[in-house]
XYZ file of C-alpha atoms in Angstrom:
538
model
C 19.640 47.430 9.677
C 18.206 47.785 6.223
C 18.585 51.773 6.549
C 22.075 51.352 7.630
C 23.193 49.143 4.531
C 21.181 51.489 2.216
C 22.789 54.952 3.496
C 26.062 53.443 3.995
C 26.104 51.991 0.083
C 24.910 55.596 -0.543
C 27.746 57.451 0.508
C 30.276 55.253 -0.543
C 31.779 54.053 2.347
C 34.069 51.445 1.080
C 34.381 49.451 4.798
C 30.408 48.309 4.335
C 32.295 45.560 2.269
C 35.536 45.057 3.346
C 37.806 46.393 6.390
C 41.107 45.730 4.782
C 42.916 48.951 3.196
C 43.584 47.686 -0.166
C 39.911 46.567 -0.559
C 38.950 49.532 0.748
C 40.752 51.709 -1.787
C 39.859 49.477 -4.716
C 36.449 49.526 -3.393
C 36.585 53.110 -2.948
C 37.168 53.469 -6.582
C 34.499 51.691 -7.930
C 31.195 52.818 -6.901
C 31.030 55.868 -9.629
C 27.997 53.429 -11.164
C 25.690 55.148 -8.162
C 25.664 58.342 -9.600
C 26.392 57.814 -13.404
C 23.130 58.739 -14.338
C 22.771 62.372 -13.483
C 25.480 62.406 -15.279
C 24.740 60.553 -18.013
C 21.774 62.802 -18.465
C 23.565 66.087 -18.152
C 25.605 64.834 -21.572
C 22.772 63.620 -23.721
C 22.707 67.104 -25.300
C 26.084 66.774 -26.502
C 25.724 62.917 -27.432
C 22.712 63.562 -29.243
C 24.309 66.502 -31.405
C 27.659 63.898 -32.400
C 24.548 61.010 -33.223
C 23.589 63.181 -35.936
C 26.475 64.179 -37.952
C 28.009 60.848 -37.223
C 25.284 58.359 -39.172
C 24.904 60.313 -41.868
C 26.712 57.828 -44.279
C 27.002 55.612 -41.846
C 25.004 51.698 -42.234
C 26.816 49.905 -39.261
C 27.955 51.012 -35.979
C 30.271 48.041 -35.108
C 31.645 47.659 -31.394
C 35.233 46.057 -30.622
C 35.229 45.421 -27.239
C 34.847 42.883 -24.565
C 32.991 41.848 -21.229
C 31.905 45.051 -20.096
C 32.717 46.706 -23.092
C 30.902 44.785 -24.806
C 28.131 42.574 -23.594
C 25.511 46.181 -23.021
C 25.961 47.317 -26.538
C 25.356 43.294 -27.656
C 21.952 43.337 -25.415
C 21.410 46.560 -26.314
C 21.519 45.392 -30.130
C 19.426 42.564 -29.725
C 16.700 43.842 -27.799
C 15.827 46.925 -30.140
C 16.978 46.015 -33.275
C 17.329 48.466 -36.258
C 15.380 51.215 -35.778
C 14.697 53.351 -38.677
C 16.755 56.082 -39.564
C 19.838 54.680 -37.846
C 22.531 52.301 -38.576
C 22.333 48.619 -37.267
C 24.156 47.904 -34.153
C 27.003 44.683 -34.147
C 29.608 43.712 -31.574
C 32.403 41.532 -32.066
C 33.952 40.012 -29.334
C 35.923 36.899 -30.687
C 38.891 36.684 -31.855
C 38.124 33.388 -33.531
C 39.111 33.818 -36.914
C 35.570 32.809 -38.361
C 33.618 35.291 -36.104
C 36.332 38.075 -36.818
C 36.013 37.985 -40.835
C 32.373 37.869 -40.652
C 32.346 41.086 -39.847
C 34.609 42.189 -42.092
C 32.925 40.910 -44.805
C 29.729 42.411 -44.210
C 28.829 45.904 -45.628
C 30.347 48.825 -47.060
C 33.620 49.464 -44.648
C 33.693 52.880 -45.824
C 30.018 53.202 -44.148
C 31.004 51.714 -41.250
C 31.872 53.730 -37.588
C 33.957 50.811 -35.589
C 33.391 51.419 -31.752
C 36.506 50.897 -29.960
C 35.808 50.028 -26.384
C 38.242 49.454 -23.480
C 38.009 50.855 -19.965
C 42.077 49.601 -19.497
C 42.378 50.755 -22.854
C 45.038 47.513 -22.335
C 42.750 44.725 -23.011
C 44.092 42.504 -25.513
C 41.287 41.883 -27.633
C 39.708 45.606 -28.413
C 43.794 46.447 -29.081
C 44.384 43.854 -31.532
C 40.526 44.309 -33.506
C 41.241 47.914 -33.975
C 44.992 47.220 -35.486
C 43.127 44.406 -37.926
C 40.441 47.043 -38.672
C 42.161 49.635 -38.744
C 44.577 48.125 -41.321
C 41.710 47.666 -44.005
C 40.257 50.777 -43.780
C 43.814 53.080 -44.097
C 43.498 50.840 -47.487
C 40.369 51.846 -48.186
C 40.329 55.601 -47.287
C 43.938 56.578 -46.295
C 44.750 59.119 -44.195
C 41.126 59.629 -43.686
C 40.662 56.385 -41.915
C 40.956 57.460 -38.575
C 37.122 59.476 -39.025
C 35.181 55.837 -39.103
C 36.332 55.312 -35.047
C 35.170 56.216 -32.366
C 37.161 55.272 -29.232
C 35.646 55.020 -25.497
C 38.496 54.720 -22.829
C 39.355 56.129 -19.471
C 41.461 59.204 -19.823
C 45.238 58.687 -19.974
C 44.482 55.166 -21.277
C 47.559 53.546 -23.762
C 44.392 53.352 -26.282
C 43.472 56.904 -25.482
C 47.211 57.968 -26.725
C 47.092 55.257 -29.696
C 43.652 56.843 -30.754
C 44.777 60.246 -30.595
C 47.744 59.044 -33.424
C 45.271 57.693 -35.636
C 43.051 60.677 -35.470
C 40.311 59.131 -35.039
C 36.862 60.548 -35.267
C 36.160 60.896 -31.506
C 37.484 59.512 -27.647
C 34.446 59.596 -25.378
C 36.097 59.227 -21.652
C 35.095 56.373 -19.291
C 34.868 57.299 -15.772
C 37.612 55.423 -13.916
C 35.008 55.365 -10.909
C 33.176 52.735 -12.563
C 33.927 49.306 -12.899
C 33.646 47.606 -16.355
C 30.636 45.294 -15.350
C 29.051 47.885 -14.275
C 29.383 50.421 -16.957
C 26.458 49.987 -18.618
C 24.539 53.649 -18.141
C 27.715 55.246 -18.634
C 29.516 55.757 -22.210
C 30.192 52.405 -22.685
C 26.658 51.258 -23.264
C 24.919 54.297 -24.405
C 27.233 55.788 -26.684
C 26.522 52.779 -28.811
C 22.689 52.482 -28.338
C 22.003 56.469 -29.218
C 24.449 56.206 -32.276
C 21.718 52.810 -33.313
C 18.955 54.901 -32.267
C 17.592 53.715 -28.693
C 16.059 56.699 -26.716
C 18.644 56.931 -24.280
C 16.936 59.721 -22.308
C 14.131 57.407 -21.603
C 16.037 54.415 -20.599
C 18.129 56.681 -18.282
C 14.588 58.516 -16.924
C 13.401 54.857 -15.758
C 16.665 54.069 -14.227
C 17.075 57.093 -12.270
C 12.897 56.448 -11.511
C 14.874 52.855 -10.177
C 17.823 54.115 -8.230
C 15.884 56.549 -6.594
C 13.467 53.717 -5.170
C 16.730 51.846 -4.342
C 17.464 54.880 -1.682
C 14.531 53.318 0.683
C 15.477 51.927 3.911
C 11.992 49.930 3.940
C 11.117 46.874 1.781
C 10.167 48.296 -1.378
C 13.953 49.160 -1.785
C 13.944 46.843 -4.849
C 17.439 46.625 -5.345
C 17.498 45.860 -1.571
C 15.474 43.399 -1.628
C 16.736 41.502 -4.408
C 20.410 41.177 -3.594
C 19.404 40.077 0.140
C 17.031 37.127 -1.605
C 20.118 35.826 -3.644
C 22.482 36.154 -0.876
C 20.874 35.011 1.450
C 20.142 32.106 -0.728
C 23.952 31.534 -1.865
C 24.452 31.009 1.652
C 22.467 28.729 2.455
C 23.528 26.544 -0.609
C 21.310 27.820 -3.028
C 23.581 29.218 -5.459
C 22.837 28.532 -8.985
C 20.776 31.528 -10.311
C 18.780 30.244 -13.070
C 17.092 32.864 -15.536
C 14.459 32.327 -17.686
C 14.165 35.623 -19.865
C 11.872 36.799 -22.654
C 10.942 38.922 -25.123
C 11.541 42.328 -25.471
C 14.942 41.472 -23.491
C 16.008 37.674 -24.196
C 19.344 37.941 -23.871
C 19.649 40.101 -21.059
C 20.426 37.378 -18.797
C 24.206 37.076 -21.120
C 24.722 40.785 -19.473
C 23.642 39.601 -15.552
C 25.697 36.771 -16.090
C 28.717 38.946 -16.647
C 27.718 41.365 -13.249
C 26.659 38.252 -10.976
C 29.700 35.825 -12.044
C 32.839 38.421 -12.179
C 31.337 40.206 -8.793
C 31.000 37.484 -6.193
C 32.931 34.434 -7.576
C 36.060 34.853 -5.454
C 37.837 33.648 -2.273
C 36.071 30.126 -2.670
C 32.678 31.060 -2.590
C 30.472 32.539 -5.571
C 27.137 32.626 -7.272
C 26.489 31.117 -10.781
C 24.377 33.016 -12.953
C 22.686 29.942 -15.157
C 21.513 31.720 -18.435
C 20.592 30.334 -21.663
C 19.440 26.862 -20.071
C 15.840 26.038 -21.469
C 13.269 25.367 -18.673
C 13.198 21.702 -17.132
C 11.057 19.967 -15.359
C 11.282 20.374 -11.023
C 12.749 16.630 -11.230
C 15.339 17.975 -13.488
C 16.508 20.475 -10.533
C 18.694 19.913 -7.452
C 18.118 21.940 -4.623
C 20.750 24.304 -4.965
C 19.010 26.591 -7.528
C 17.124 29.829 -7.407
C 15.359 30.891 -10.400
C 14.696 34.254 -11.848
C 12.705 35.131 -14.474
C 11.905 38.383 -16.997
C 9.013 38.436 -18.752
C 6.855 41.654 -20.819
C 4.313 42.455 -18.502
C 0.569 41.023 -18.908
C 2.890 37.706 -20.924
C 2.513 34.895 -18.697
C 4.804 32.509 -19.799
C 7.470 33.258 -17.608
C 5.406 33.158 -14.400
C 3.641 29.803 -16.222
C 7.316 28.308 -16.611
C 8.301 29.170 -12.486
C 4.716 27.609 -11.044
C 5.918 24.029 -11.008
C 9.061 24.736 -9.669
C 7.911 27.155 -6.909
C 5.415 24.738 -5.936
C 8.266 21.912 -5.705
C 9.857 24.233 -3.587
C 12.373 26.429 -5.294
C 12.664 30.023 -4.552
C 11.520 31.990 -7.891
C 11.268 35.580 -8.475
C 9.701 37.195 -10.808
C 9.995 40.706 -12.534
C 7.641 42.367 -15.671
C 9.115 44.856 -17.885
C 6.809 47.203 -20.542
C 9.633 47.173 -22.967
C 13.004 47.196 -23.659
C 13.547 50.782 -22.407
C 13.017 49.479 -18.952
C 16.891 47.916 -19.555
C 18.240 50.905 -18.136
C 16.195 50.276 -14.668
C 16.449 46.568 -14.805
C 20.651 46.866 -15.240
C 20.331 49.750 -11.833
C 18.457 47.186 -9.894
C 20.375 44.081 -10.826
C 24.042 46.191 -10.381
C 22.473 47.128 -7.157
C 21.438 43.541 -5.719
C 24.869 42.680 -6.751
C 26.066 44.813 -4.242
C 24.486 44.197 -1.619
C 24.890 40.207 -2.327
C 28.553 40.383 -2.350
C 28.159 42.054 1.318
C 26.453 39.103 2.090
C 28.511 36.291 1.054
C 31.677 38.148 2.936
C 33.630 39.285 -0.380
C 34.459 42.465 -2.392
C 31.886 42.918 -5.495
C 34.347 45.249 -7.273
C 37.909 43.278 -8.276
C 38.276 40.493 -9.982
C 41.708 39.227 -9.404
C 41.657 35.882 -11.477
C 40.590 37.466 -15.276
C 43.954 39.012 -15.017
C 45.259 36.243 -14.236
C 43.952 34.561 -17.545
C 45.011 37.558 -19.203
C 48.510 37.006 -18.256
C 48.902 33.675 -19.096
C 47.278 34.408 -22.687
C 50.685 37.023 -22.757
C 52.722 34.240 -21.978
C 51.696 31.817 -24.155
C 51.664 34.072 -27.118
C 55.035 36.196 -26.224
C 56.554 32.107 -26.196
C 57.699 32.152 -22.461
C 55.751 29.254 -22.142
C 56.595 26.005 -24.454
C 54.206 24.369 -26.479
C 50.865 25.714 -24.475
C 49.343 27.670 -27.267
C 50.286 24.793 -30.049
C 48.006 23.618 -32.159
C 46.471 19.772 -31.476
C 45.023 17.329 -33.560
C 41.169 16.808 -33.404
C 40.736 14.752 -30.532
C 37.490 13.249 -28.832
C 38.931 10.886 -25.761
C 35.616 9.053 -24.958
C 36.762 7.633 -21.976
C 38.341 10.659 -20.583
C 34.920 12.307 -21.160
C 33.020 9.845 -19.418
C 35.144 9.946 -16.333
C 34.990 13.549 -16.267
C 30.765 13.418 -16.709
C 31.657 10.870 -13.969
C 33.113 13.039 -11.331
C 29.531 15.347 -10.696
C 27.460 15.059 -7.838
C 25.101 17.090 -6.311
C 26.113 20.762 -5.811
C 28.252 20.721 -9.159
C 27.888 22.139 -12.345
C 28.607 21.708 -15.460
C 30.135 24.392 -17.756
C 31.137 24.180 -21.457
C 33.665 26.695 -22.546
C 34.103 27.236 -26.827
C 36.192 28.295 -28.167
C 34.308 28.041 -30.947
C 32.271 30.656 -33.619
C 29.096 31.694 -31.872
C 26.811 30.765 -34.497
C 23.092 29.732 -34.166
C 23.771 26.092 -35.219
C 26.655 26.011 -32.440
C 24.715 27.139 -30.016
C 21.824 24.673 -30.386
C 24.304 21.440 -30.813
C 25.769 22.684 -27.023
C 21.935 23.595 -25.694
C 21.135 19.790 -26.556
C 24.535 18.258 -24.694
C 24.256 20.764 -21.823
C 20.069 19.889 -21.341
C 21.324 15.708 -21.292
C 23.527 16.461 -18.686
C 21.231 18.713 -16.729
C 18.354 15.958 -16.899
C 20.642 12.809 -15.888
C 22.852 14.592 -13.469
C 20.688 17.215 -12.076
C 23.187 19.372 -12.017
C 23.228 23.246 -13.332
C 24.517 23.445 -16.776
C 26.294 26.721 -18.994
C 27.829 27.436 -21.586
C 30.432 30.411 -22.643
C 31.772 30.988 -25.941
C 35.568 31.988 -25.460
C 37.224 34.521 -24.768
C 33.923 36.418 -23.826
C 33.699 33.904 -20.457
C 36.799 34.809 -19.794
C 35.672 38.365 -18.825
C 32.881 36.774 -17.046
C 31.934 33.345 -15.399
C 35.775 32.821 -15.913
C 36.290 34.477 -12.440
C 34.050 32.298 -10.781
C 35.347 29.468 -12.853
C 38.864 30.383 -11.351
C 38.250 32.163 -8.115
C 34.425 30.479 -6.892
C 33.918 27.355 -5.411
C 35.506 23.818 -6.654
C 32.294 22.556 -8.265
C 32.297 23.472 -11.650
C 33.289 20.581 -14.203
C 34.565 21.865 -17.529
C 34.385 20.730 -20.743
C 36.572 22.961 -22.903
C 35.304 22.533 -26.541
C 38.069 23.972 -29.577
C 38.449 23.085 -33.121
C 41.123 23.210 -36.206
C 41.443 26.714 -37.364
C 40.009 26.715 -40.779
C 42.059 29.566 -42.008
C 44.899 31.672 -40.512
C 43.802 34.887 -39.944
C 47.119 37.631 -39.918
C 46.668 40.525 -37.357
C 49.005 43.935 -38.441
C 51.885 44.880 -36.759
C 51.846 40.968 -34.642
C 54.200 38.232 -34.971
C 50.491 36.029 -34.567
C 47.450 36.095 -36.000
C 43.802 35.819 -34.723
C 43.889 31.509 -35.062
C 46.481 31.744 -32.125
C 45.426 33.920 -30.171
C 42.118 32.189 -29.731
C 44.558 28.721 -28.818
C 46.917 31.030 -26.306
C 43.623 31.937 -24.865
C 41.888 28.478 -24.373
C 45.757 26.894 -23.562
C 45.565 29.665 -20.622
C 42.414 28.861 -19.520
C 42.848 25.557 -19.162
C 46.192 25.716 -17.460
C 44.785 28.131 -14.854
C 42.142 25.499 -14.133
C 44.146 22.341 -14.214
C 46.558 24.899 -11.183
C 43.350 24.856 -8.984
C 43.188 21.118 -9.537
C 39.641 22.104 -10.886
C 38.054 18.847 -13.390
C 38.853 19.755 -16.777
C 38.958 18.472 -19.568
C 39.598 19.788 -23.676
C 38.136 18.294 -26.597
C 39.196 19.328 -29.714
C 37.231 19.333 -32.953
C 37.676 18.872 -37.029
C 37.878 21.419 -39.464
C 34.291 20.669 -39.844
C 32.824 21.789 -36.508
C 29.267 21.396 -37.236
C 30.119 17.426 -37.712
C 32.578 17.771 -34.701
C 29.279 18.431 -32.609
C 27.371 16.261 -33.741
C 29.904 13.684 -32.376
C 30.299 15.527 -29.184
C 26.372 15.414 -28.667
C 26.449 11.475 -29.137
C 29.446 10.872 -27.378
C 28.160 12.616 -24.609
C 25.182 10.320 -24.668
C 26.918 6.974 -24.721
C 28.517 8.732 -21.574
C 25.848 9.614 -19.984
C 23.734 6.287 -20.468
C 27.027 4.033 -19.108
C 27.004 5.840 -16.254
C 23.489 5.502 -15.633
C 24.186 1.547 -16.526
C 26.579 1.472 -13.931
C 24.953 3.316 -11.125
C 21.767 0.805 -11.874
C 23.728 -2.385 -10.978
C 22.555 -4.174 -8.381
C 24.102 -2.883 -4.899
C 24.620 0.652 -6.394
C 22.186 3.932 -6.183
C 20.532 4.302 -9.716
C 21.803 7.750 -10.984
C 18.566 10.512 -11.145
C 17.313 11.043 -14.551
């Protein structure tokens, strides 16, 4: 059986999935990831040969992209850093105003390359970052402004066409046999990491040293072996993947996340990647979680972290890297297991029908077709309404916060604190997505998965308006169209949702979100504690 599933993944039969034709075509079309590196490998001469003209006078690379675009070259960044010689590595992938003119206020534009990433080359958010940045540098170097982008698209793409008009420095091609999730190993995530220095011919060495252990039939097929433990575990109720990541590769778990959520939450059933959520105690835990964890080989605190909860029964794996080079095997084994889970839980790992859908109802918003959805609303913080919605979990749920909101450090902590207080008293599985980048990931599980997810959609008063060329809106309404959407698609599914909007002043606006939540959370516990009711777990 295992040597069946292996050779049949192997040669790309689509009906290992699904039997029906149009999954079978779209299926067909998306396993180019298998072979990528061979590829990959055969171009690193060339790639290595642009890297060097192309930094010379260059401080930043800067990627606009999003999702799959996007979330490799932001690991990527993170993991390695600046290495010497090269040019830091950014992404941007908000279009909240805040997050958008932060990086244009950083740095020498003229020393800048902008990375223009889009598989579609129709995603709205790459298309509208290179108009804005585009704009200011034309003002800054005229007709020479086209030489500081670089543009990665599949061939015949809109962008491709728009690219070629702005003569811009170069259009690497995407292979339309690979999905965007998993386009890691291809030109979407290593153009940027050799242009910031990473040794891309190692990285791809240890993943092809991966894949070719994922050929086995036997039980060291790693990749094998991994997706069957998840999916195996989904379906028996387990499934709330939990990470726990470290250094050299913290925030690797942002680009599983992505893979796990936009591959297998469909048709009702799904598996939610948990990432970011500090470690709890077992009691904390319900029993639909499996946890994962990534730690630099010979650490320890990883493995120290899983003990407890192993022991109280959890399932818990465990994986050691050497360093961040061993990205490009982990991302193999990980796209692999993702495979073979969706095969398991009965649905096809390769579409992902209900981003779209988002997508469209940001166009409708936005083009005015629908009334009032993308208007602006007054801060608002309906305690009540939140406590009936921290109300309405019970075991099996979870609890996701969706921001629309600046990713900043201090943001990110303030949500960490609220998410933890709901994990502890609820024991339920907690994350949080800063919008639109969910929307390109758990946002088709959000939509598609299973009705357990309760959302709290967190937005705030634009600060400033931020004007994008060429657009009748700018970048403060987009980022509403894009939360209105999202909420409207959930509120169709009669999923529990509910938006709370923040001041000006977000950093106070949390502050009152973290203490509302806790006069929530503590009536609730007050009520469930009266006599002739179950106490609430905490």
């Amino acid at each position: 059986m295992r040597q069946d599933a292996v050779s049949r993944i192997w040669s790309e039969d689509a009906s290992f999935w699904k039997s029906g034709e149009a999954d079978r075509r779209t299926i067909a079309g998306a396993l180019g990831w298998l072979t990528t590196i061979e590829k990959m490998e055969a171009a690193l001469p060339e790639l290595s040969n642009f890297v060097r003209n192309a930094i010379e006078g260059t401080d930043r690379v800067v990627v606009l992209g999003m999702g799959g675009s996007s979330l490799a070259p932001l690991v990527f960044a993170d993991s390695f850093g600046r290495r010497p010689g090269y040019p830091s590595l950014e992404v941007l992938d908000s279009t909240e105003p805040a997050s958008v003119l932060a990086i244009a206020g950083e740095g020498d534009p003229t020393r800048t390359l902008f990375v223009v990433s889009s598989k579609s080359g129709t995603t709205l958010e790459p298309n509208i970052f290179f108009d804005f940045f585009f704009s200011r540098m034309r003002e800054a170097l005229g007709e020479k402004a086209g030489e500081r982008f670089l543009v990665i698209t599949d061939p015949g793409s809109a962008l491709e066409k728009e690219a070629a008009g702005r003569k811009v420095r170069r259009i690497f091609p995407g292979d339309p046999k690979i999905g965007g999730r998993y386009s890691a190993l291809s030109n979407f995530g290593l153009v940027p990491a050799a242009l910031a220095g990473v040794d891309v011919g190692e990285m791809l060495r240890r993943a092809k040293v991966m894949a070719g252990r994922c050929r086995s039939g036997g039980e060291d097929n790693p990749g094998l072996a991994l997706g069957a433990a998840i999916g195996s575990a989904a379906a028996a109720g387990r499934d709330k993947l939990t990470f726990f990541i470290e250094s050299p590769i913290p925030r690797f778990g942002m680009w599983i996340e992505q893979l796990i959520a936009e591959s297998t939450g469909k048709e009702g059933r799904g598996i939610l990647p948990v990432e970011g959520e500090p470690p709890g105690e077992a009691r904390a835990y319900g029993d639909d979680r499996v946890f994962a964890g990534i730690e630099r080989k010979g650490s320890g605190k990883i493995a120290a972290a899983l003990a407890p909860l192993s022991r109280a029964g959890h399932p818990a794996i465990l994986f050691e890297v050497e360093d961040a080079l061993d990205l490009g095997a982990e991302m193999f084994r990980w796209e692999f297991a993702t495979a073979v889970a969706g095969k398991l839980i009965g649905i096809n790992p390769f579409d992902q029908p209900n981003v779209q859908e988002s997508k469209d109802r940001t166009s409708e918003i936005l083009s005015g077709r629908e009334t009032g959805g993308g208007r602006r609303q007054a801060a608002e913080l309906d305690e009540k309404a939140l406590g009936g919605l921290l109300g309405s979990l019970k075991d099996g749920d979870y609890f996701a916060i969706t921001a629309y909101l600046q990713d900043t450090a201090a943001a990110e902590e303030s949500l960490s604190h609220t998410r933890v207080r709901v994990r502890d008293t609820a024991r339920v599985a907690t994350t949080v997505g800063f919008g639109p980048r969910f929307l390109h990931s758990t946002g088709q599980l959000h939509k598609g998965g299973p009705d357990t997810g309760v959302f709290l959609q967190v937005t705030a008063e634009p600060a400033a308006s931020l004007p994008i060329p060429g657009k009748p809106y700018g970048f403060d309404e987009v980022v509403a169209a894009q939360a209105a959407g999202d909420l409207a698609a959930l509120k169709s599914r009669g999923r529990r949702a509910l938006r709370i909007q923040l001041p000006k002043n977000v950093a106070s606006g949390l502050e009152s979100l973290e203490k509302a939540v806790e006069r929530a959370l503590k009536a609730l516990n007050a009520r469930s504690a009266a006599p002739g009711r179950e106490q609430r777990s905490s």
